[in-house]
Short mmCIF file of C-alpha atoms in Angstrom, two decimals:
data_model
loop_
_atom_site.label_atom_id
_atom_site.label_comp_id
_atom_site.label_asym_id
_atom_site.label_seq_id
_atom_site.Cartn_x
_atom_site.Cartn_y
_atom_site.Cartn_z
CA UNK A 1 89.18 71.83 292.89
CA UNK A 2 87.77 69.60 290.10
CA UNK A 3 90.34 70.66 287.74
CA UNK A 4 93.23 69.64 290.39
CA UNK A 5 91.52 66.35 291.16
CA UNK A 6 91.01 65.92 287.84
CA UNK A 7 95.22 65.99 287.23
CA UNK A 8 95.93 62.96 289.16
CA UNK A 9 92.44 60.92 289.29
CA UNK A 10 93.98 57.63 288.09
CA UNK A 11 92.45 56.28 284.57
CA UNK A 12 90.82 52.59 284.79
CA UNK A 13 93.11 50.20 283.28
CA UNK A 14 91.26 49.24 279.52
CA UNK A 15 89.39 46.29 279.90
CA UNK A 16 90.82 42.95 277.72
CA UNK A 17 89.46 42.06 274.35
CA UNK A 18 87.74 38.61 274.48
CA UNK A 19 88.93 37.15 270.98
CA UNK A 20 87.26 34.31 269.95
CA UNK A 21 89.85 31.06 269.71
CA UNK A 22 89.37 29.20 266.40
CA UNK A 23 88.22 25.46 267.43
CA UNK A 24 90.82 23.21 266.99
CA UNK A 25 91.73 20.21 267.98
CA UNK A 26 93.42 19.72 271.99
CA UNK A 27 96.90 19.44 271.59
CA UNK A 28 99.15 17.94 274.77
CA UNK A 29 101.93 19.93 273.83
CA UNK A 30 103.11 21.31 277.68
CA UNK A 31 105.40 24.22 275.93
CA UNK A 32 102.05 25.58 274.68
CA UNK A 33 100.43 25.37 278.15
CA UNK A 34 103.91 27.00 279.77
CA UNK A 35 103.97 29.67 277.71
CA UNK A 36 100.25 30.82 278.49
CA UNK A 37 100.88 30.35 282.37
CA UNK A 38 103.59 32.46 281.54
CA UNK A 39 101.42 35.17 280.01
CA UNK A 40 98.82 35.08 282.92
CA UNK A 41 102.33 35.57 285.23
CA UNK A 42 103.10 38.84 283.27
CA UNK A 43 99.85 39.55 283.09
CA UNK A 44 98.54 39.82 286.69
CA UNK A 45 102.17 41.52 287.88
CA UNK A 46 101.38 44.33 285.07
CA UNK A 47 98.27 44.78 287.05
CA UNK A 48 99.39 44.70 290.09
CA UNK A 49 102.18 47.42 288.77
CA UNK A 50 99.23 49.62 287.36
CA UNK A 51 96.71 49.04 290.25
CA UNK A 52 100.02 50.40 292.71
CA UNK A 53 100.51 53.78 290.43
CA UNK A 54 97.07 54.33 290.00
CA UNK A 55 96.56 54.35 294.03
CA UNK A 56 99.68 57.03 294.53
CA UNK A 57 98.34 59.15 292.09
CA UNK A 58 95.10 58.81 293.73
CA UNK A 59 96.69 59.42 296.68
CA UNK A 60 98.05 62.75 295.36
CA UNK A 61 95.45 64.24 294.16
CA UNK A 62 93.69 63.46 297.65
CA UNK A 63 96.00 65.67 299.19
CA UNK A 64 95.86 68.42 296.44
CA UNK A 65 91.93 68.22 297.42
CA UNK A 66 92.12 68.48 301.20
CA UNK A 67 94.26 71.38 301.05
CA UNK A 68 91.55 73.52 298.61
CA UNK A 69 89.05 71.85 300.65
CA UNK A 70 90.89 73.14 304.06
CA UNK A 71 91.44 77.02 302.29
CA UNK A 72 88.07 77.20 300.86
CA UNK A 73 86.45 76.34 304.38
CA UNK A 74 87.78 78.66 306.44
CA UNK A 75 91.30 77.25 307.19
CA UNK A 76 89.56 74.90 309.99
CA UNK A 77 91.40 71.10 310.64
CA UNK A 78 90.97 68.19 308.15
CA UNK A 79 92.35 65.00 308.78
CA UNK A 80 94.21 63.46 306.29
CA UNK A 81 95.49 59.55 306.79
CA UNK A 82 97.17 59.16 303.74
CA UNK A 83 96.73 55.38 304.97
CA UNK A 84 93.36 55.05 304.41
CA UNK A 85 93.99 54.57 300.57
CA UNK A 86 96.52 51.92 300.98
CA UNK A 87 96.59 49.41 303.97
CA UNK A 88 100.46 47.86 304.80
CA UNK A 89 100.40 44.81 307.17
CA UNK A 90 102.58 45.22 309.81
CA UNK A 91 103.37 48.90 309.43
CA UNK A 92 102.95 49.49 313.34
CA UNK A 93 103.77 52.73 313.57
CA UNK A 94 102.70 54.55 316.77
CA UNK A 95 101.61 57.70 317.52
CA UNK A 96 103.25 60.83 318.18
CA UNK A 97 106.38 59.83 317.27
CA UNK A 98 108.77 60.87 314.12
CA UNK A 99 109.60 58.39 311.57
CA UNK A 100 112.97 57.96 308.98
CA UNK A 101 113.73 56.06 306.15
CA UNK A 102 114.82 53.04 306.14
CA UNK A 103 114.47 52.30 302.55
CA UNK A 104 118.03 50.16 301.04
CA UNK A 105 116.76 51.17 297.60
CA UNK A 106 118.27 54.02 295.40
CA UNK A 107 115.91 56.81 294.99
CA UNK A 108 114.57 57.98 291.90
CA UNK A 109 115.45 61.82 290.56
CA UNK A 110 111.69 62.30 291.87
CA UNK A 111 112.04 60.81 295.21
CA UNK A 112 108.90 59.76 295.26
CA UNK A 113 106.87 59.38 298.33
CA UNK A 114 107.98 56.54 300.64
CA UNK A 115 105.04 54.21 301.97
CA UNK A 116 104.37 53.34 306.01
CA UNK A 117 105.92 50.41 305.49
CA UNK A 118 109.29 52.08 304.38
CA UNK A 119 109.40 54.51 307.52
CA UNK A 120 110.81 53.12 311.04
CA UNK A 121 110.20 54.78 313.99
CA UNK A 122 113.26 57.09 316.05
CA UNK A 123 111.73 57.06 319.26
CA UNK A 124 110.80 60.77 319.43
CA UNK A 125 107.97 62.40 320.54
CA UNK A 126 106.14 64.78 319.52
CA UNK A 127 105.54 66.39 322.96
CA UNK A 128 109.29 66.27 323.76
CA UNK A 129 109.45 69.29 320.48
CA UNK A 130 108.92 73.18 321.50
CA UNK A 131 106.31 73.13 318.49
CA UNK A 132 104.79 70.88 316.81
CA UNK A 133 102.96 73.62 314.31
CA UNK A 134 104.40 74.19 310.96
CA UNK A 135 103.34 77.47 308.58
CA UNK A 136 103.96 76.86 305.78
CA UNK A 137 104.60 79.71 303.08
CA UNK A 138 104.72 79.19 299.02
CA UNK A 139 107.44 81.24 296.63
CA UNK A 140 106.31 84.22 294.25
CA UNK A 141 103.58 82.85 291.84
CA UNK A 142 103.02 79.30 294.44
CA UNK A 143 100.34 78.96 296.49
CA UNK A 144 99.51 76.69 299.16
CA UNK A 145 98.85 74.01 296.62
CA UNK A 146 101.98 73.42 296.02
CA UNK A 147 102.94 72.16 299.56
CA UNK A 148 100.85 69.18 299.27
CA UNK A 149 103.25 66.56 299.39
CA UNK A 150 104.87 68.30 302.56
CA UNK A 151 101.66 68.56 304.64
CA UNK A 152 100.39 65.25 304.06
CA UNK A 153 103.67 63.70 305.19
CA UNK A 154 103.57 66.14 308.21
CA UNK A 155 100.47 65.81 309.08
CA UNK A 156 100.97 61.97 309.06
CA UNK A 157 103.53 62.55 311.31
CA UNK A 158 101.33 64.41 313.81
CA UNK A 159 101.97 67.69 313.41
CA UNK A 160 99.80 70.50 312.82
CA UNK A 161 100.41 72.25 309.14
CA UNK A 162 99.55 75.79 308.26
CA UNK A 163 99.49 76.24 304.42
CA UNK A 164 98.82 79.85 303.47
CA UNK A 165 97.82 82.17 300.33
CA UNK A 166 99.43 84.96 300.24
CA UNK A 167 97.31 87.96 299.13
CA UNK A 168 96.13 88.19 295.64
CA UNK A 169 98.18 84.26 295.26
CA UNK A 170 96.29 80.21 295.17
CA UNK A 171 92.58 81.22 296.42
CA UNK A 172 93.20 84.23 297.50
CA UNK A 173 90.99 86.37 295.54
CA UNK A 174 92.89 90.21 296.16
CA UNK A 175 93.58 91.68 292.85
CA UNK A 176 97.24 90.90 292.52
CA UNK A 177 97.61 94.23 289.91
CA UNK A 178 96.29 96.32 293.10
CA UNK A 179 99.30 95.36 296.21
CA UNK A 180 101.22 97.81 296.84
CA UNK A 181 103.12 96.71 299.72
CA UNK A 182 104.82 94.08 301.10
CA UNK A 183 103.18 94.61 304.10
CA UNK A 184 99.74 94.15 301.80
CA UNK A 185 101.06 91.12 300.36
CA UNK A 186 101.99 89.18 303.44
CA UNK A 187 98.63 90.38 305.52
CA UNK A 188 97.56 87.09 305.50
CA UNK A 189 100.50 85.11 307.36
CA UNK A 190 100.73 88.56 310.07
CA UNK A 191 96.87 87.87 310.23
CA UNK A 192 97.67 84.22 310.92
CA UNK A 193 100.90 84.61 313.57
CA UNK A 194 98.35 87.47 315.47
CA UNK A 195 95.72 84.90 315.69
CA UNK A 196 98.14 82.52 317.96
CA UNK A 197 97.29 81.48 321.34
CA UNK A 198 99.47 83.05 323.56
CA UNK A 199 102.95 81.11 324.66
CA UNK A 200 102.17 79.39 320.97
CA UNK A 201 105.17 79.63 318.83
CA UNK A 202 105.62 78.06 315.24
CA UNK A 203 108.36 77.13 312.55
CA UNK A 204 107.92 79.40 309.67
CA UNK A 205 109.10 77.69 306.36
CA UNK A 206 109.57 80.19 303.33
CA UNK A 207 110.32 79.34 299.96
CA UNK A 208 111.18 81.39 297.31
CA UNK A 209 109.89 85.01 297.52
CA UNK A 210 108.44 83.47 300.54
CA UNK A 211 111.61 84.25 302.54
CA UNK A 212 111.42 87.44 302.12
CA UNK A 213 107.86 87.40 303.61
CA UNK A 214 108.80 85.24 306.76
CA UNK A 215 111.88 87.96 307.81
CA UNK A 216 109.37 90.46 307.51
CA UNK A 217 107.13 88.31 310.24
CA UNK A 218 110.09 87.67 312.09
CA UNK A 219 110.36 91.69 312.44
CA UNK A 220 107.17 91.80 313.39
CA UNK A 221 106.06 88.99 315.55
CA UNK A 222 109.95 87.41 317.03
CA UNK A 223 108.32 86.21 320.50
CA UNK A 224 105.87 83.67 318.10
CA UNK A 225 108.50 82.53 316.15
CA UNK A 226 110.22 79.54 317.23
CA UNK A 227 112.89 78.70 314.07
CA UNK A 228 112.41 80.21 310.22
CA UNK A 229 114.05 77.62 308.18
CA UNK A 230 114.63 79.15 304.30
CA UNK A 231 114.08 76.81 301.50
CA UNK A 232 115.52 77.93 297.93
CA UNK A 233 114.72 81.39 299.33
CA UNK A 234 115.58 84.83 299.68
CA UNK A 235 117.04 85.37 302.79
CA UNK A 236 117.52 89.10 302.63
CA UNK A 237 119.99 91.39 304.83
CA UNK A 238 118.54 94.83 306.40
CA UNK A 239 118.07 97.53 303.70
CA UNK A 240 118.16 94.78 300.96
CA UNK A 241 114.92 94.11 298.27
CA UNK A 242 114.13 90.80 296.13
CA UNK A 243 114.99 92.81 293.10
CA UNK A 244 118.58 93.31 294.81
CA UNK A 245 118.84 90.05 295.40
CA UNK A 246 118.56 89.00 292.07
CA UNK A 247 120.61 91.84 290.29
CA UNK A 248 123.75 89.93 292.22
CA UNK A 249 123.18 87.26 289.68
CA UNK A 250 123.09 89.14 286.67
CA UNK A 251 124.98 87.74 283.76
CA UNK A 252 124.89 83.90 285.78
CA UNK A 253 121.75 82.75 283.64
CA UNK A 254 119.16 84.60 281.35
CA UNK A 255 116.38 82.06 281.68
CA UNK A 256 114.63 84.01 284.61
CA UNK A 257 114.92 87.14 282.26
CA UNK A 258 113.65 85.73 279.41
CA UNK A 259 110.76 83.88 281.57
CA UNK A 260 109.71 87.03 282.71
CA UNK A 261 106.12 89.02 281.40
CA UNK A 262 105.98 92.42 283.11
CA UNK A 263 102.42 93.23 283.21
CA UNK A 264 101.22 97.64 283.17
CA UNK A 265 98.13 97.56 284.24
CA UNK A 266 98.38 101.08 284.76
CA UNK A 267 99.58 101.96 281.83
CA UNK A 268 103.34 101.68 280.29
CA UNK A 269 103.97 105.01 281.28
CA UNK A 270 103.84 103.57 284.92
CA UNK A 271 105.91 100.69 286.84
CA UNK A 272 104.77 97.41 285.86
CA UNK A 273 102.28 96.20 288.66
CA UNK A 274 102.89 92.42 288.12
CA UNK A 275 104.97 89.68 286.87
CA UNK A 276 103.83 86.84 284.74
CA UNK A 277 106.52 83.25 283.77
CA UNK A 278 106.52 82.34 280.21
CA UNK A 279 104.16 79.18 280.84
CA UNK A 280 106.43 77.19 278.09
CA UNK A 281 109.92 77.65 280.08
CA UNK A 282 108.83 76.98 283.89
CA UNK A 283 110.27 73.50 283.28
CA UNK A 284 113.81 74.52 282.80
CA UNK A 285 113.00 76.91 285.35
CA UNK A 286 111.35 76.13 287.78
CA UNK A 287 111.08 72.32 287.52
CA UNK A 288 113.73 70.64 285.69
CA UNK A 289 113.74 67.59 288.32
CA UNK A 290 110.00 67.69 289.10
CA UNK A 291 107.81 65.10 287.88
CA UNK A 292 105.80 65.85 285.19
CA UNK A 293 102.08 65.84 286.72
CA UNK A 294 103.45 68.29 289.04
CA UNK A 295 104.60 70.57 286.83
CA UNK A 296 101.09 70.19 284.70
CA UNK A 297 99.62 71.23 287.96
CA UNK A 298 102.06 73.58 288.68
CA UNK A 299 101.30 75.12 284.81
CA UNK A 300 97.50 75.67 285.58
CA UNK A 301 97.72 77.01 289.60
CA UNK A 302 100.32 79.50 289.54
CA UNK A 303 99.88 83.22 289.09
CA UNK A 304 101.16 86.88 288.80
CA UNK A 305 104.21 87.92 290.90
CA UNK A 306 103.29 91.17 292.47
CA UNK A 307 105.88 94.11 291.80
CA UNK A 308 105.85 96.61 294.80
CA UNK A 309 106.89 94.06 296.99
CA UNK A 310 109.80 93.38 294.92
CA UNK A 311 111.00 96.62 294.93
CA UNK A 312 110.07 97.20 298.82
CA UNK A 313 113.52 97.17 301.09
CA UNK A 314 113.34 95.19 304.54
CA UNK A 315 113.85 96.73 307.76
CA UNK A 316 115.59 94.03 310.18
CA UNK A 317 117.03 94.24 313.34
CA UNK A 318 118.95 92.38 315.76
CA UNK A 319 116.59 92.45 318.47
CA UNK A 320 113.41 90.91 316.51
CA UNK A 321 114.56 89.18 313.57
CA UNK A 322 117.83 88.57 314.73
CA UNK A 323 116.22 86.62 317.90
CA UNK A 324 114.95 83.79 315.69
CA UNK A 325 116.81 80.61 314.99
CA UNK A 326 117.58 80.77 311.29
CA UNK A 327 117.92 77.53 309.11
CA UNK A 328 118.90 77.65 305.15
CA UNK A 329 118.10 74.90 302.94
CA UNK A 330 120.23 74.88 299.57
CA UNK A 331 118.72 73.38 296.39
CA UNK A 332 121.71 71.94 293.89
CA UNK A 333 119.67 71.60 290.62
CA UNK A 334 118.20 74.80 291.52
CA UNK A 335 118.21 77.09 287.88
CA UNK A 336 116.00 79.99 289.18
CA UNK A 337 117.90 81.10 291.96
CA UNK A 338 121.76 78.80 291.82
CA UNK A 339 123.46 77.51 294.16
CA UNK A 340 126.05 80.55 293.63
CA UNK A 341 123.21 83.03 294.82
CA UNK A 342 122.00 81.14 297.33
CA UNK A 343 125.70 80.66 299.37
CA UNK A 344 126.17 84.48 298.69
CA UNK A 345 123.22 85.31 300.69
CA UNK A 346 124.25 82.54 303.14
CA UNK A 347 127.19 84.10 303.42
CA UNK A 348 125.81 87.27 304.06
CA UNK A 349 123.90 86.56 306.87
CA UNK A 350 124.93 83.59 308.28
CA UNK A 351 122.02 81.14 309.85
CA UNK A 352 122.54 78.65 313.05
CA UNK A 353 122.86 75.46 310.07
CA UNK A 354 122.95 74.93 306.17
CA UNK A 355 121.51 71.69 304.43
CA UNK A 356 121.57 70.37 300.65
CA UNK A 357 119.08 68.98 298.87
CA UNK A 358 121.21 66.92 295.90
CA UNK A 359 119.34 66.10 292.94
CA UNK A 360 116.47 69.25 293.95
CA UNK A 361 115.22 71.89 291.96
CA UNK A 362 113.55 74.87 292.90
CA UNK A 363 110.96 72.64 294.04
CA UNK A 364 112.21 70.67 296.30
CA UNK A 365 108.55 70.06 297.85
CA UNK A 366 107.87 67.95 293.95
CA UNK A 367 111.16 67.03 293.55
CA UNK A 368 112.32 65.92 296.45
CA UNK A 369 109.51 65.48 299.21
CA UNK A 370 111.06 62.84 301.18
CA UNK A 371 114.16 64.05 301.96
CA UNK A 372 112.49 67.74 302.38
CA UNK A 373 110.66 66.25 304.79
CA UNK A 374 113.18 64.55 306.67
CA UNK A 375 114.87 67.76 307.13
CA UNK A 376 111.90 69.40 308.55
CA UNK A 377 111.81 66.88 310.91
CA UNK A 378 115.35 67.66 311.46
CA UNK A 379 115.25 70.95 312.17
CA UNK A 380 111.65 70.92 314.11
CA UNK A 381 114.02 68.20 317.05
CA UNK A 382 117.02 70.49 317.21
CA UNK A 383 116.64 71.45 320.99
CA UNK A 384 118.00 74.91 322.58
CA UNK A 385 121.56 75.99 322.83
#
């Protein structure tokens, strides 16, 4: 957790030099005493500037901190007030109730995170929704880490956020060489939807690999599932495998190929049982609109991509998986699975609604959190048909 922290702790701005003034004689000259009024102007707004980027980063690695602290102690509740860092006169936002932007400014490529002040309220409720839980689950090689941005925006909001490891992935400390199964491999988010109070239902958001692993639930465990919304993520048709999924894009792009490390653990007379990403191309890949302290943490948490699961072909049906409410979220800077891949699947097997994310990459939660978010809250008011 140091390590994380240690990413986004802010650095002291370097105290000034005291230079000692020559003694000369007091001039009246009011250009000379203008133009150091000036300098104290620039001065103390540079500060101000620094002291403002210092406390988001701050603010970041917060986040990054409560959710290790969270998986490391069992899972159990941690509040987060992502307030407490920063204090906005004024902001009078109430409880239990969903806010938007109202921001007249042009966002950056890295849509940063808007502050309280920037957020108006729509007059919803929170226990007007049919959920207010969100499970969140990361992409092959992710972990929960890297939804830090989303739950502390969510959890702002109210709502209660479910970030998991998937076996052998983030914290989780199963040998990733050693799954077998994608049954193995998702143990932890069946363990999770098992767990629920009964009459509790969630919205299951998969990225990545990740969507794969949510159908699979969805087989499994329809009656706790209120809406699986798929973010940059395979959203597979019965019979169909990840590593089908990505053969319909062969010849599109060879980064993913060349990014990938097969790793034999049992030998190289044997399938591979993992795959590694070339550390030195996961920023075209993965993160080509991310901002750049994301992608150094990104570079440090991820890990192997189990193989059996890859290979493993889903068995969905109508009556379980096809009973959830199905939402597809489309990433248009996306260069590990394009746009092109993502509409044939979409195609495929239609869901209730499609969104774009312009300007996102496969990342969309460092990219883009705002306007992920804002979509989550979309999708999480959309009432029965």
């Amino acid at each position: 957790m140091g390590n994380l922290c240690s990413l986004f702790a802010p650095r002291p701005p370097p105290k000034p030099v005291k230079k000692k003034q020559p003694i000369t004689k007091r001039q009246s000259s009011t250009g000379s005493r203008s133009g150091l009024n000036s300098n104290r102007v620039r001065s103390s707004s540079s500060r101000r500037d620094n002291k403002f980027e210092d406390a988001v980063i701050q603010e970041h690695a917060l986040a990054a901190a409560a959710i290790l602290f969270r998986q490391q102690n069992g899972g159990g509740s941690l509040p987060f007030d992502r307030s407490a860092s920063q204090r906005y006169p004024g902001s009078g936002s109430k409880k239990n109730q969903l806010p938007r932007s109202s921001s007249s400014r042009s966002r950056s490529s890295t849509d940063p995170l808007l502050q309280p002040h920037q957020l108006l309220n729509q007059g919803v409720k929170l226990d007007d929704l049919e959920t207010n839980h969100f499970v969140l689950i990361h992409g092959g090689g992710f972990g929960a880490w890297s939804w830090y941005k989303t739950i502390a925006l969510l959890e702002e909001d109210g709502f209660k956020v479910t970030a998991i490891d998937l076996a052998g992935c983030g914290i989780n400390s199963f040998n990733i060489n050693s799954i077998a199964s994608l049954s193995q491999y998702v143990k932890p988010l069946t363990d999770v939807l098992e767990k629920l109070p009964i009459g509790e239902k969630v919205i299951l958001v998969g990225h990545d690999f990740g969507g794969a692993c949510i159908s699979y639930a969805m087989e499994l465990y329809p009656s706790k599932i209120l809406k699986a919304v798929y973010l940059a993520a395979a959203m597979l048709t019965n019979g169909q495998s990840i590593l089908d999924m990505f053969s319909l894009k062969a010849g599109q792009n060879d980064l993913m190929r060349k990014a990938q490390i097969f790793m034999y653990t049992n030998g190289n007379e044997n399938p591979p049982t993992a795959i590694d990403l070339d550390k030195s191309l996961l920023k075209d890949l993965l993160f080509n609109q991310s901002p750049s302290k994301d992608v150094a943490l990104a570079s440090v948490s991820m890990r192997s991509i189990p193989f059996a699961p890859v290979l493993e072909k889903l068995s969905l049906s109508d009556a379980n998986y096809g009973s959830v409410r199905r939402y597809y979220i489309e990433t248009l800077e996306d260069s590990a699975i394009p746009v092109t891949l993502q509409e044939n699947m979409i195609n495929s097997s239609p869901p209730e609604k499609v969104y774009r994310l312009k300007g996102s990459d496969h990342a969309p939660f460092f990219s883009k959190p705002q306007a992920l978010h804002k979509l989550l809250l979309e999708i999480a008011r959309i009432t029965p048909t």
